Every structure is written in structure tokens, then in C-alpha cells.
Short mmCIF file of C-alpha atoms in Angstrom, two decimals:
data_model
loop_
_atom_site.label_atom_id
_atom_site.label_comp_id
_atom_site.label_asym_id
_atom_site.label_seq_id
_atom_site.Cartn_x
_atom_site.Cartn_y
_atom_site.Cartn_z
CA MET A 12 -17.65 87.94 -51.15
CA THR A 13 -13.95 87.34 -50.80
CA GLY A 14 -12.49 83.94 -51.47
CA ILE A 15 -11.89 83.46 -47.62
CA LYS A 16 -15.55 84.31 -46.81
CA GLN A 17 -16.77 81.89 -49.61
CA ILE A 18 -14.68 79.11 -48.04
CA LEU A 19 -16.19 79.73 -44.59
CA VAL A 20 -19.80 79.83 -45.75
CA ILE A 21 -19.20 76.51 -47.71
CA ALA A 22 -17.76 75.07 -44.61
CA VAL A 23 -20.69 76.24 -42.35
CA VAL A 24 -23.13 74.78 -44.87
CA MET A 25 -21.35 71.47 -45.16
CA ALA A 26 -21.17 71.17 -41.35
CA ALA A 27 -24.91 71.73 -41.10
CA PHE A 28 -25.49 69.24 -43.76
CA VAL A 29 -23.32 66.55 -42.14
CA ALA A 30 -24.99 67.26 -38.71
CA LEU A 31 -28.43 66.79 -40.47
CA VAL A 32 -27.45 63.55 -42.21
CA ALA A 33 -25.35 61.87 -39.62
CA PRO A 34 -28.24 60.97 -37.45
CA LEU A 35 -30.13 59.48 -40.48
CA SER A 36 -27.15 57.33 -41.54
CA ALA A 37 -26.71 56.18 -38.02
CA VAL A 38 -30.31 55.12 -37.85
CA ALA A 39 -29.89 53.41 -41.31
CA GLU A 40 -27.09 51.18 -40.17
CA VAL A 41 -27.96 47.61 -39.28
CA ARG A 42 -28.03 47.09 -35.60
CA LEU A 43 -28.34 44.08 -33.35
CA PRO A 44 -29.51 43.84 -29.67
CA THR A 45 -26.80 43.69 -26.95
CA LEU A 46 -27.38 40.04 -26.41
CA PHE A 47 -25.83 39.35 -29.97
CA THR A 48 -22.42 40.13 -28.99
CA ARG A 49 -18.99 38.22 -28.77
CA SER A 50 -18.96 35.16 -26.63
CA MET A 51 -22.75 34.71 -26.74
CA VAL A 52 -24.43 31.29 -26.39
CA LEU A 53 -27.30 30.25 -28.59
CA GLN A 54 -30.05 27.52 -27.69
CA ARG A 55 -29.16 24.33 -29.35
CA GLU A 56 -31.69 22.08 -31.11
CA ALA A 57 -34.35 24.92 -31.47
CA GLU A 58 -35.02 27.64 -34.03
CA ILE A 59 -32.65 30.59 -33.39
CA PRO A 60 -34.47 33.94 -33.46
CA VAL A 61 -32.23 36.89 -34.62
CA TRP A 62 -33.55 40.34 -34.74
CA GLY A 63 -32.43 43.99 -34.90
CA TRP A 64 -32.99 47.32 -36.81
CA ALA A 65 -32.16 48.75 -40.15
CA ALA A 66 -33.34 51.55 -42.57
CA ALA A 67 -36.86 50.88 -43.66
CA GLY A 68 -36.98 48.49 -46.51
CA GLU A 69 -33.27 47.62 -46.25
CA LYS A 70 -32.22 44.01 -47.12
CA VAL A 71 -30.53 42.25 -44.19
CA VAL A 72 -28.68 39.03 -44.57
CA VAL A 73 -27.88 36.80 -41.34
CA THR A 74 -25.39 34.15 -41.60
CA LEU A 75 -24.49 31.52 -38.94
CA ALA A 76 -22.09 28.57 -39.66
CA ASP A 77 -22.40 29.15 -43.41
CA LYS A 78 -26.17 29.06 -43.42
CA SER A 79 -27.79 32.29 -44.50
CA VAL A 80 -31.31 33.75 -44.18
CA GLU A 81 -32.39 37.12 -45.51
CA THR A 82 -35.25 39.58 -44.86
CA VAL A 83 -36.28 43.13 -45.25
CA ALA A 84 -36.68 45.75 -42.51
CA GLY A 85 -40.23 46.90 -42.05
CA GLU A 86 -41.52 50.47 -42.20
CA ASP A 87 -40.39 51.04 -38.50
CA GLY A 88 -36.91 49.65 -39.23
CA ALA A 89 -37.40 46.48 -37.25
CA TRP A 90 -36.37 43.05 -38.82
CA SER A 91 -36.16 39.49 -37.63
CA VAL A 92 -35.40 35.93 -38.91
CA LYS A 93 -35.21 32.41 -37.57
CA LEU A 94 -32.33 30.36 -38.32
CA ALA A 95 -32.51 26.58 -38.46
CA ALA A 96 -31.85 24.58 -35.27
CA MET A 97 -28.20 23.59 -34.76
CA PRO A 98 -26.46 20.96 -32.55
CA ALA A 99 -24.23 21.98 -29.73
CA GLY A 100 -20.91 23.22 -30.71
CA GLY A 101 -18.86 26.11 -31.92
CA PRO A 102 -17.27 28.54 -31.75
CA HIS A 103 -19.07 30.02 -34.82
CA THR A 104 -19.28 33.42 -36.39
CA LEU A 105 -22.51 35.30 -36.75
CA THR A 106 -22.60 37.84 -39.64
CA VAL A 107 -25.37 40.41 -40.25
CA ALA A 108 -25.00 42.37 -43.44
CA GLY A 109 -26.90 45.30 -44.73
CA SER A 110 -25.71 48.72 -45.54
CA ASN A 111 -22.96 47.80 -42.99
CA THR A 112 -21.81 44.42 -41.71
CA ILE A 113 -21.72 43.21 -38.18
CA VAL A 114 -19.42 40.25 -37.34
CA VAL A 115 -20.05 38.48 -33.94
CA GLU A 116 -17.33 35.91 -33.14
CA ASP A 117 -16.87 33.17 -30.48
CA VAL A 118 -20.61 32.11 -30.80
CA LEU A 119 -21.45 28.88 -29.06
CA ILE A 120 -24.49 26.68 -29.46
CA GLY A 121 -25.51 24.96 -26.19
CA GLU A 122 -28.09 25.32 -23.38
CA VAL A 123 -29.36 28.74 -22.43
CA TRP A 124 -31.35 29.63 -19.21
CA LEU A 125 -32.80 32.88 -17.87
CA ALA A 126 -32.01 33.53 -14.23
CA SER A 127 -34.11 36.19 -12.61
CA GLY A 128 -35.59 37.32 -9.32
CA GLN A 129 -34.42 39.56 -6.51
CA SER A 130 -31.32 39.76 -4.28
CA ASN A 131 -30.70 36.08 -3.62
CA MET A 132 -30.70 35.42 -7.45
CA ASN A 133 -28.57 38.61 -7.98
CA MET A 134 -26.12 37.80 -5.15
CA PRO A 135 -22.58 37.72 -6.74
CA ILE A 136 -19.86 35.30 -6.02
CA ASP A 137 -17.91 38.04 -4.34
CA TRP A 138 -20.44 38.43 -1.43
CA GLY A 139 -18.29 35.77 0.39
CA VAL A 140 -19.87 32.65 -1.38
CA PHE A 141 -16.62 30.93 -1.86
CA GLY A 142 -14.97 32.55 1.27
CA PRO A 143 -13.88 35.91 2.69
CA ALA A 144 -11.65 38.19 0.37
CA GLY A 145 -8.25 36.87 0.18
CA SER A 146 -9.02 33.52 1.73
CA ALA A 147 -7.77 30.13 0.47
CA GLU A 148 -11.32 29.07 -0.31
CA LEU A 149 -12.00 31.91 -2.46
CA LYS A 150 -8.68 31.43 -4.41
CA GLN A 151 -9.57 27.71 -4.79
CA GLY A 152 -13.06 28.53 -6.05
CA LEU A 153 -11.68 31.02 -8.54
CA ALA A 154 -9.10 28.54 -9.82
CA GLU A 155 -11.65 26.11 -10.48
CA ALA A 156 -13.72 28.47 -12.46
CA ASP A 157 -11.87 27.91 -15.78
CA LEU A 158 -14.69 26.69 -18.08
CA PRO A 159 -14.32 28.66 -21.41
CA ASN A 160 -17.64 27.11 -22.74
CA PHE A 161 -19.63 28.34 -19.75
CA ARG A 162 -20.65 32.03 -20.07
CA MET A 163 -23.05 34.49 -18.32
CA PHE A 164 -24.85 37.62 -19.69
CA LEU A 165 -25.17 40.26 -16.97
CA VAL A 166 -28.22 42.47 -17.57
CA ASP A 167 -27.69 45.98 -16.09
CA ARG A 168 -30.37 47.28 -13.79
CA ALA A 169 -32.87 49.21 -15.95
CA ILE A 170 -36.31 50.71 -14.93
CA ALA A 171 -38.68 51.55 -17.85
CA GLY A 172 -42.23 52.77 -18.02
CA GLN A 173 -42.82 51.18 -21.28
CA PRO A 174 -41.25 47.81 -22.72
CA ALA A 175 -37.65 48.87 -23.99
CA ASP A 176 -36.08 47.57 -27.16
CA ASP A 177 -32.69 46.57 -25.62
CA VAL A 178 -30.85 46.04 -22.48
CA ARG A 179 -27.38 47.06 -21.33
CA GLY A 180 -25.06 44.28 -20.45
CA SER A 181 -22.18 41.80 -21.85
CA TRP A 182 -21.42 38.16 -22.08
CA VAL A 183 -18.69 37.09 -19.70
CA VAL A 184 -16.61 33.90 -20.08
CA CYS A 185 -16.10 31.73 -16.88
CA LYS A 186 -12.53 32.32 -16.07
CA GLY A 187 -11.16 33.21 -12.60
CA ASN A 188 -11.85 36.75 -11.37
CA ASN A 189 -14.37 37.23 -14.39
CA ILE A 190 -17.03 35.35 -12.32
CA LEU A 191 -16.88 37.66 -9.14
CA LYS A 192 -19.99 39.47 -10.31
CA TRP A 193 -21.81 36.43 -11.54
CA SER A 194 -25.07 35.40 -9.85
CA ALA A 195 -23.88 32.71 -7.47
CA VAL A 196 -27.12 30.59 -7.99
CA GLY A 197 -26.56 30.92 -11.72
CA TYR A 198 -23.08 29.92 -11.38
CA PHE A 199 -23.67 26.70 -9.59
CA PHE A 200 -26.73 25.79 -11.59
CA GLY A 201 -25.08 26.32 -14.96
CA ARG A 202 -21.72 24.70 -13.85
CA GLU A 203 -23.67 21.53 -12.86
CA LEU A 204 -25.44 21.49 -16.17
CA HIS A 205 -22.17 22.11 -18.14
CA GLY A 206 -20.55 19.14 -16.36
CA GLU A 207 -23.55 16.82 -16.64
CA LEU A 208 -24.48 17.55 -20.35
CA GLY A 209 -21.00 18.19 -21.76
CA VAL A 210 -22.23 21.05 -23.87
CA PRO A 211 -21.87 24.87 -23.67
CA VAL A 212 -24.06 26.66 -21.17
CA GLY A 213 -25.12 30.28 -21.16
CA ILE A 214 -26.93 31.99 -18.21
CA ILE A 215 -28.77 35.30 -18.80
CA LYS A 216 -28.93 36.83 -15.32
CA SER A 217 -31.56 39.66 -15.13
CA ALA A 218 -32.21 40.22 -11.40
CA VAL A 219 -32.52 43.21 -8.94
CA GLY A 220 -32.47 43.07 -5.08
CA GLY A 221 -35.35 44.02 -2.87
CA THR A 222 -38.00 43.85 -5.61
CA PRO A 223 -41.49 42.37 -5.69
CA VAL A 224 -43.09 40.12 -8.24
CA GLU A 225 -45.35 42.92 -9.52
CA SER A 226 -42.14 44.78 -10.94
CA TRP A 227 -41.47 41.78 -13.08
CA MET A 228 -44.85 41.38 -14.71
CA ASN A 229 -46.16 43.14 -17.80
CA ARG A 230 -49.12 45.42 -17.32
CA ASN A 231 -51.83 43.38 -18.84
CA ALA A 232 -50.85 40.22 -16.91
CA LEU A 233 -50.72 42.19 -13.65
CA ILE A 234 -54.11 43.81 -14.12
CA GLU A 235 -55.67 40.58 -15.16
CA ALA A 236 -54.23 38.79 -12.13
CA VAL A 237 -55.19 41.61 -9.61
CA PRO A 238 -57.74 44.03 -11.32
CA GLU A 239 -57.74 46.39 -8.19
CA LEU A 240 -54.17 47.10 -8.87
CA ALA A 241 -55.10 49.12 -12.01
CA THR A 242 -55.71 52.18 -9.88
CA SER A 243 -52.31 51.77 -8.10
CA ILE A 244 -50.48 51.52 -11.53
CA GLU A 245 -52.23 54.69 -12.85
CA GLN A 246 -51.01 56.47 -9.66
CA TRP A 247 -47.43 55.24 -10.25
CA ASP A 248 -47.63 56.76 -13.79
CA ARG A 249 -48.87 60.04 -12.43
CA ASN A 250 -46.04 60.11 -9.76
CA VAL A 251 -43.46 59.58 -12.52
CA ALA A 252 -45.06 62.13 -14.77
CA ASN A 253 -45.06 64.64 -11.93
CA PHE A 254 -41.78 63.91 -10.46
CA SER A 255 -39.71 67.06 -9.47
CA GLU A 256 -36.06 66.83 -8.83
CA GLU A 257 -36.15 69.91 -6.76
CA ALA A 258 -38.89 68.47 -4.46
CA TYR A 259 -36.96 65.19 -4.29
CA GLN A 260 -33.83 67.03 -3.15
CA GLN A 261 -35.74 68.68 -0.45
CA GLU A 262 -37.14 65.29 0.65
CA LEU A 263 -33.64 63.79 0.60
CA LYS A 264 -32.32 66.65 2.74
CA ALA A 265 -34.99 66.13 5.37
CA TRP A 266 -34.22 62.39 5.37
CA GLN A 267 -30.55 63.19 5.96
CA GLU A 268 -31.43 65.16 8.97
CA LYS A 269 -33.70 62.41 10.39
CA ALA A 270 -31.11 59.79 9.65
CA ALA A 271 -28.32 61.78 11.51
CA LYS A 272 -30.63 62.08 14.51
CA ALA A 273 -31.58 58.49 14.40
CA ALA A 274 -27.84 57.56 14.42
CA ALA A 275 -27.14 59.77 17.36
CA ASP A 276 -30.05 58.31 19.26
CA GLY A 277 -28.87 54.71 18.44
CA LYS A 278 -32.07 54.10 16.49
CA PRO A 279 -32.43 52.70 12.85
CA ALA A 280 -32.52 55.23 10.13
CA PRO A 281 -35.99 55.76 8.36
CA ARG A 282 -36.24 54.54 4.77
CA LYS A 283 -34.35 56.63 2.36
CA PRO A 284 -36.63 58.38 -0.31
CA VAL A 285 -36.13 57.06 -3.96
CA ARG A 286 -36.73 58.97 -7.04
CA ALA A 287 -40.07 58.04 -8.55
CA THR A 288 -38.39 57.42 -11.94
CA GLU A 289 -35.76 55.04 -10.21
CA ASN A 290 -38.06 53.05 -7.90
CA ALA A 291 -37.90 49.43 -8.58
CA TRP A 292 -41.07 48.72 -6.71
CA ARG A 293 -43.02 50.52 -9.64
CA PRO A 294 -45.32 47.80 -11.17
CA ASN A 295 -44.06 46.46 -14.55
CA CYS A 296 -40.75 48.55 -14.51
CA LEU A 297 -38.36 45.69 -14.32
CA TYR A 298 -40.29 43.64 -16.85
CA ASN A 299 -40.16 46.63 -19.20
CA GLY A 300 -36.53 47.29 -18.69
CA MET A 301 -35.00 43.85 -18.13
CA ILE A 302 -37.30 41.10 -19.53
CA SER A 303 -39.27 42.29 -22.41
CA PRO A 304 -36.15 43.25 -24.42
CA LEU A 305 -34.70 39.60 -23.97
CA SER A 306 -37.56 38.06 -25.93
CA PRO A 307 -37.70 36.14 -28.10
CA TYR A 308 -34.00 35.11 -27.57
CA ALA A 309 -34.28 31.28 -27.48
CA ILE A 310 -33.96 29.70 -24.05
CA ARG A 311 -34.37 26.27 -22.52
CA GLY A 312 -36.06 27.55 -19.37
CA VAL A 313 -36.04 29.92 -16.41
CA ILE A 314 -34.62 29.71 -12.81
CA TRP A 315 -36.30 32.22 -10.34
CA TYR A 316 -35.44 33.19 -6.77
CA GLN A 317 -37.83 35.83 -5.38
CA GLY A 318 -40.49 36.26 -2.73
CA GLU A 319 -38.99 37.91 0.27
CA SER A 320 -40.53 41.30 -0.91
CA ASN A 321 -43.98 39.73 -1.22
CA ALA A 322 -44.13 37.99 2.09
CA HIS A 323 -46.37 40.73 3.50
CA ALA A 324 -48.95 39.78 0.74
CA ALA A 325 -48.69 35.91 0.35
CA GLU A 326 -52.42 35.57 -0.71
CA ARG A 327 -51.94 37.82 -3.63
CA TYR A 328 -48.73 36.01 -4.60
CA ARG A 329 -50.77 32.91 -5.17
CA THR A 330 -52.29 34.73 -8.17
CA THR A 331 -49.52 37.13 -9.31
CA PHE A 332 -46.66 34.48 -9.47
CA PRO A 333 -48.45 32.00 -11.67
CA MET A 334 -49.72 34.80 -13.84
CA MET A 335 -46.21 35.99 -14.20
CA ILE A 336 -44.95 32.66 -15.45
CA LYS A 337 -47.88 32.22 -17.81
CA SER A 338 -47.18 35.85 -19.35
CA TRP A 339 -43.43 35.13 -19.67
CA ARG A 340 -44.12 31.84 -21.50
CA ALA A 341 -46.54 33.69 -23.80
CA GLU A 342 -43.92 36.41 -24.45
CA TRP A 343 -41.42 33.91 -25.44
CA GLY A 344 -43.74 31.89 -27.50
CA GLN A 345 -41.75 28.59 -26.94
CA GLY A 346 -44.55 26.72 -25.07
CA ASP A 347 -44.44 25.70 -21.52
CA VAL A 348 -40.71 26.11 -20.98
CA PRO A 349 -39.46 24.70 -17.68
CA PHE A 350 -39.83 27.22 -14.85
CA LEU A 351 -37.79 26.31 -11.78
CA PHE A 352 -38.02 28.38 -8.62
CA VAL A 353 -36.61 28.48 -5.09
CA GLN A 354 -38.77 28.33 -2.06
CA LEU A 355 -37.79 30.95 0.55
CA ALA A 356 -35.04 29.60 2.88
CA ASN A 357 -35.27 29.68 6.68
CA PHE A 358 -34.51 33.14 8.18
CA ARG A 359 -34.66 34.96 11.65
CA GLU A 360 -34.52 33.46 15.10
CA GLN A 361 -36.29 30.13 15.76
CA ALA A 362 -39.45 30.27 17.89
CA ALA A 363 -39.83 28.08 20.95
CA GLU A 364 -43.59 27.53 20.38
CA PRO A 365 -45.69 27.11 17.24
CA VAL A 366 -46.21 30.52 15.73
CA GLU A 367 -47.98 32.26 12.93
CA SER A 368 -45.54 33.10 9.86
CA LYS A 369 -45.77 35.36 6.93
CA TRP A 370 -42.76 33.61 5.46
CA ALA A 371 -44.44 30.23 5.92
CA GLU A 372 -47.56 31.62 4.02
CA LEU A 373 -45.33 32.84 1.21
CA ARG A 374 -43.74 29.39 0.95
CA GLU A 375 -47.18 27.87 0.74
CA ALA A 376 -48.09 30.27 -1.98
CA GLN A 377 -45.02 29.20 -3.90
CA THR A 378 -45.84 25.53 -3.48
CA SER A 379 -49.35 26.11 -4.90
CA THR A 380 -47.61 27.47 -8.09
CA LEU A 381 -46.56 23.75 -8.81
CA ASN A 382 -50.01 23.30 -10.18
CA LEU A 383 -48.76 24.94 -13.42
CA PRO A 384 -47.22 22.44 -15.97
CA ASN A 385 -43.50 22.04 -16.25
CA THR A 386 -42.70 23.84 -13.05
CA ALA A 387 -40.59 22.56 -9.99
CA MET A 388 -39.45 23.94 -6.67
CA ALA A 389 -36.08 23.74 -4.85
CA VAL A 390 -36.86 23.62 -1.25
CA THR A 391 -34.17 25.50 0.81
CA ILE A 392 -35.72 25.36 4.38
CA ASP A 393 -32.48 23.85 5.68
CA ILE A 394 -29.76 25.95 4.21
CA GLY A 395 -30.73 29.54 5.26
CA GLU A 396 -29.18 31.72 8.00
CA ALA A 397 -31.00 33.15 11.10
CA ASN A 398 -29.11 36.37 10.94
CA ASP A 399 -28.66 37.00 7.11
CA ILE A 400 -31.46 37.21 4.47
CA HIS A 401 -28.68 36.38 1.97
CA PRO A 402 -27.42 33.02 3.02
CA LYS A 403 -23.94 32.10 1.64
CA ASN A 404 -24.72 28.56 0.78
CA LYS A 405 -25.72 29.13 -2.85
CA ARG A 406 -24.00 25.91 -4.01
CA ASP A 407 -26.93 23.68 -2.80
CA VAL A 408 -29.54 26.15 -4.21
CA GLY A 409 -27.99 25.87 -7.61
CA LEU A 410 -27.47 22.14 -7.45
CA ARG A 411 -31.16 21.54 -6.31
CA LEU A 412 -32.29 23.70 -9.19
CA ALA A 413 -30.08 21.70 -11.41
CA LEU A 414 -31.84 18.39 -10.29
CA ALA A 415 -34.98 19.78 -11.33
CA ALA A 416 -33.64 20.79 -14.74
CA LYS A 417 -32.18 17.48 -15.19
CA LYS A 418 -35.62 15.92 -14.67
CA LEU A 419 -37.90 18.30 -16.47
CA ALA A 420 -35.73 19.71 -19.23
CA TYR A 421 -33.53 16.82 -19.97
CA GLY A 422 -35.63 13.80 -19.01
CA LYS A 423 -33.10 12.26 -16.57
CA ASP A 424 -34.74 9.56 -14.32
CA ILE A 425 -33.79 10.96 -11.03
CA VAL A 426 -35.39 11.98 -7.81
CA TYR A 427 -35.32 15.86 -7.98
CA SER A 428 -37.46 16.90 -5.19
CA GLY A 429 -37.84 16.36 -1.44
CA PRO A 430 -40.96 14.85 0.10
CA MET A 431 -44.22 16.72 -0.85
CA LEU A 432 -47.50 16.13 1.08
CA LYS A 433 -49.73 13.90 -0.85
CA SER A 434 -52.58 12.92 1.57
CA SER A 435 -53.58 13.01 5.17
CA SER A 436 -56.14 11.19 7.30
CA VAL A 437 -57.11 11.02 11.11
CA GLU A 438 -57.01 7.71 12.69
CA GLY A 439 -58.27 8.10 16.26
CA GLY A 440 -56.01 10.75 17.82
CA LYS A 441 -53.35 10.33 15.17
CA VAL A 442 -52.81 11.74 11.79
CA ARG A 443 -51.33 9.76 9.03
CA LEU A 444 -49.46 11.62 6.30
CA THR A 445 -48.26 10.31 2.93
CA PHE A 446 -45.98 11.95 0.43
CA ASN A 447 -44.80 12.17 -3.13
CA HIS A 448 -41.09 12.24 -4.06
CA VAL A 449 -40.24 9.88 -1.23
CA GLY A 450 -37.34 8.41 -3.38
CA GLY A 451 -35.36 5.80 -1.52
CA GLY A 452 -37.58 6.40 1.66
CA LEU A 453 -38.23 8.99 4.23
CA VAL A 454 -35.54 9.91 6.63
CA ALA A 455 -35.42 11.79 9.97
CA ARG A 456 -32.02 13.63 9.90
CA SER A 457 -30.19 13.99 13.20
CA GLY A 458 -32.75 12.21 15.60
CA ALA A 459 -36.39 12.18 16.07
CA LEU A 460 -38.60 14.03 13.68
CA LYS A 461 -39.25 17.64 14.55
CA GLY A 462 -41.27 20.51 13.24
CA PHE A 463 -44.87 19.11 13.42
CA ALA A 464 -47.60 20.67 15.33
CA LEU A 465 -51.30 19.73 16.01
CA ALA A 466 -54.31 21.79 16.92
CA GLY A 467 -57.78 20.73 18.15
CA ALA A 468 -60.96 22.51 17.98
CA ASP A 469 -59.67 25.43 19.95
CA GLY A 470 -57.21 26.24 17.27
CA VAL A 471 -54.20 26.18 19.54
CA PHE A 472 -51.25 24.49 18.06
CA HIS A 473 -48.80 22.18 20.10
CA TRP A 474 -45.67 20.48 19.33
CA ALA A 475 -46.26 16.95 18.24
CA GLU A 476 -44.53 13.50 18.26
CA ALA A 477 -43.93 12.20 14.64
CA THR A 478 -42.49 8.87 13.48
CA ILE A 479 -41.91 7.29 10.23
CA ASP A 480 -43.97 4.42 9.24
CA GLY A 481 -42.73 3.16 5.86
CA ALA A 482 -43.70 5.61 3.37
CA ALA A 483 -45.93 7.58 5.74
CA VAL A 484 -45.41 9.72 8.89
CA ILE A 485 -47.59 9.25 11.97
CA VAL A 486 -48.25 12.45 14.02
CA GLN A 487 -49.78 12.76 17.55
CA SER A 488 -49.84 14.84 20.62
CA ASP A 489 -50.84 13.99 24.12
CA LYS A 490 -52.18 17.64 24.37
CA VAL A 491 -54.49 17.21 21.31
CA ALA A 492 -56.84 14.38 21.59
CA SER A 493 -58.85 15.09 18.54
CA PRO A 494 -56.63 16.93 16.00
CA THR A 495 -58.27 19.18 13.46
CA ALA A 496 -55.29 20.86 11.94
CA LEU A 497 -51.65 20.09 11.35
CA ARG A 498 -48.57 22.09 10.36
CA TYR A 499 -44.99 21.15 9.44
CA ALA A 500 -42.07 23.60 9.41
CA TRP A 501 -44.60 26.41 9.76
CA ALA A 502 -42.28 29.40 10.94
CA ASP A 503 -39.84 32.01 9.55
CA ASN A 504 -36.98 29.68 10.73
CA PRO A 505 -38.37 26.29 11.59
CA GLU A 506 -36.66 23.37 13.20
CA CYS A 507 -37.39 20.48 10.89
CA ASN A 508 -35.73 17.43 9.64
CA LEU A 509 -37.92 15.36 7.18
CA TYR A 510 -36.00 14.29 4.20
CA ASN A 511 -35.82 11.55 1.54
CA ALA A 512 -33.00 9.15 1.28
CA GLU A 513 -31.61 11.34 -1.45
CA GLY A 514 -30.83 14.15 1.00
CA LEU A 515 -33.70 16.40 -0.09
CA PRO A 516 -35.74 18.18 2.51
CA ALA A 517 -39.54 18.14 2.77
CA SER A 518 -41.40 21.20 1.78
CA PRO A 519 -43.23 23.01 4.69
CA PHE A 520 -46.94 22.65 4.75
CA ARG A 521 -50.23 23.00 6.70
CA ILE A 522 -53.61 21.22 6.70
CA GLU A 523 -56.37 23.49 8.10
CA LYS A 524 -59.14 20.87 8.03
CA LEU A 525 -58.10 17.37 8.84
CA GLN A 526 -60.43 14.67 7.74
CA ALA A 527 -61.10 11.27 9.41
CA ARG A 528 -60.32 8.20 7.49
CA PRO A 529 -63.53 6.80 5.92
CA ALA A 530 -64.81 3.58 7.48
CA ALA A 531 -63.92 0.40 5.65
CA GLU A 532 -66.70 -0.90 3.54
#
């Protein structure tokens, strides 16, 4: 063998060896989840979980603000530690050292909230929340967004059949154009807390438009909540396993032809087919890809805006939504952290007469979730838009959620909710209603009370007159002599105006079986 041939053989052997060893050395390197990157915010005054991966048996040292904790990676390469609680402050440096060293700079300690749900939580600032592109309102809003200690982590959309180890995303500092893709609700919520508390605030936004609650639940919780869904989940698994790109392309081509014909005929296009592997309606898929990997990152609580995609099955939502909250709390292991959610806003055209409403039923299901401890609901029945399922007023949504946070998470002595039905009684042909969260008193905004309807034994509802009587509301109708049922703001887009003096609207409600007041003893 000539010298040149020997050199070539050695080169080939060395290249093969490097190719074989390189993946092993990459796996052996200490790694952190994507959450642990520059400009991160960690939860103050609580143990700080830090976790990652390394070579099996490798010693890992985690240091934050000159305090160190060490551990050894398990057989699967996973490791985790808990750092002692720290007060608000920073910036600090987080260092993780093993066979290699990771240095994460500009780490703040403050308040961390998870913001999740569907499109109204995902809706970014640049959807016209401040104003149209190029408008003075938008320029002013961005100019005021100069808060270096306020950050948001934007989780990329991810669908997974099994719980993932990590997410894709990045921490973004609140500065001008940086916030254009931020959740608008998360922005106004976090900005209010940042100003009120005077500490750093971090929002982890993990939301996807047009998704049902089932997508955000882990498999066990969903089957426990609705056992009959087990068959559906198994069918989804089969659809994904048997997915054919060729068949999908044929389906897509057929859809394109139908969509073109619909457009030519002036009709709406049929629903576009979605790859089974990319369908966000698959049960568990968003929990697997976008929630499970975030745990156990320490948080103060959760804000949630979702429900539009479940309005067709409100009765089931009464079970699934509370079960989702319970399962998330169990996942994080931080006890009953505050869970604050938004009730569906008013939407679609107003009805001239009392009507049935799927959206009203979903709002009722949301209200029933308040039976869980440490929950609160921001009522938005007055700030929606008839022609837009994504109303632009996200400022008031964020501020109402922040009111609830101030009360539940931070112990502020404030009125954080609008009036909520407490009791009812029939007195002759009238109904007396009392409320919780009256605050400074009940108020009829812009004229006489509207939105109340009564029905008698025939079950037909008629609009009713309502007046405020101290801390109560008296409801009556000359068309219903003996009322048996009552509704308030029961429509997709009701005309209603009961508030408390603090300017918070009453939640919609219904009473299906009114009871007469017991005779005095």
C-alpha cells in the first residue's frame, strides 16, 4: 500500500470514528430546556426548579446568584435540582456546569404567569389592538412599551402524540416593536401587575387559535372526565399512524376544486383538510407539545381564554374544563395555584326576542367552574364585537384578569368581580334576586335595566322589567303572572347593563326552577 493510499485509509477510518462518536458526545453535553435562556424570568419567593439532560451519571452543578446546588444525571440522562427561593431582583447569571458549561445571562426574579387558550389569548398586538398599521395610536402604544423588566416567552405551536421534553420559543423583552407578536391579553395583564407590584414580570404564552379544551388536556385526565372519549382518542391515534401524504394530497386537490367552484358561485368554501399529524383538534396534542414540557417551571398562576371551540358541547365543558385545571395543578405540583379565566364575550347580532344560545350555555359552564378553589372569572359580556370573534379591546380583558390576580394571588382588598347571582325568590308575581360582589352597589348603566326575561309554566320567555332595590334586583313582567324561570343576558350577544359601582359587569345566568319565598314563621 502506497503512502498516499495509507493516508486515505486512515482519513476514512478517522472520519467514520468521528461520525460515530460525535452524536454520543453531543448527547453527553449538559443541556437545558429552551425556557432557560437569556432574559428569562424566574418565580420569586418560591423554590426554583431547574432541570435538563446530560450523560448518565454525570455530575451537574447549577449556580444562581452565587448559590450552588449539585446533582448527578440519572441513567436516562435526566437531572433536576431545586434552588432556594429568592426575592425579586436581578439581573443574575445562571450557570450550569458538567462536561461543558452553560451561562444564561440577564435572569430576573419576579412574577411568572402562564397564559394559555385559543385565539383570543393568542391574538397578538399587531392585529390592530393599539390601532391600524401606521396609525398614531399604534405608534403611541409601542412607544409606551419600554419596560425592560417585563418579558414574555412565546411558545411555538407544537402538536405531539406523546408528552414532549421541550418546546421551541424565546424570551422577548418589552421594547417597542418587540411586542407586536405578544399576546395582547398577556401584555395588558402583565403590564398592570408590573406597575402594581413593582417587580419583574414574565408571561409564558402558550396558545393556539381555534382549539378545543380537549386538545389541552392530558390523556388520563380527559378519559377520567369523559370515559366515552377513550374510543375517539384511540381512533385519532389510528388516523395518525395510518396517515398517507399521498392520500392527503389527493384530498387537498379535491378541496381546491370545490373551493374554486364555491368562490365562482359566491358561496363559502368547504373546510380545508388538515393532515392528521398536524390537526390541533386531536385530543391531548397541545398538552403534549406545549404544556407538559413547561412543567415544573415555577409559576404564580395561570390565565386562560378559551371556549369558543367548545360552545357546541357546553354540557361536556362543565366536566372537561375543571378536570383540565385540576390536572395542570397536579402536573406543576405547586398546590392550587390561582387559575383565572375569561368568560366568552358577546358576539354575533343581537336578538329582538329571548332566544336559546349555545354561547350562553358555555358561559354558564364556565361560571360553574368557579366551584374549584382559587379560581376567578373575568366577565367580558360588554366588550365583544358583533361582527368579530376576535374583539380588539384586549386592554379591559387583561385589566379584569389582573384585578382577579391582585385579589387571589396577592391578597389585595379589592372588588375584583362583577355581580354574581347569589339567591332568588318569588314574591307574588315578582322575582327578587340578590348578588355577591356588589361592591359599592348595583348600577344600571345607561338607563333602565335590560337583559332580563321571565317564563311561566308554558316555558315561553318574555322580556321583563327590572329595577334595583338596594342590594337586590326586582324582576317582573305583565306577560308572566306566575314566573317559573328567569334569564339574564342569555344570548350570544345580549343587551344587558347590570354592573357594580366599580364598573364590572354582572355575569349572565339563568334559573330554571324559581322557588317561592317561604312563609314567615
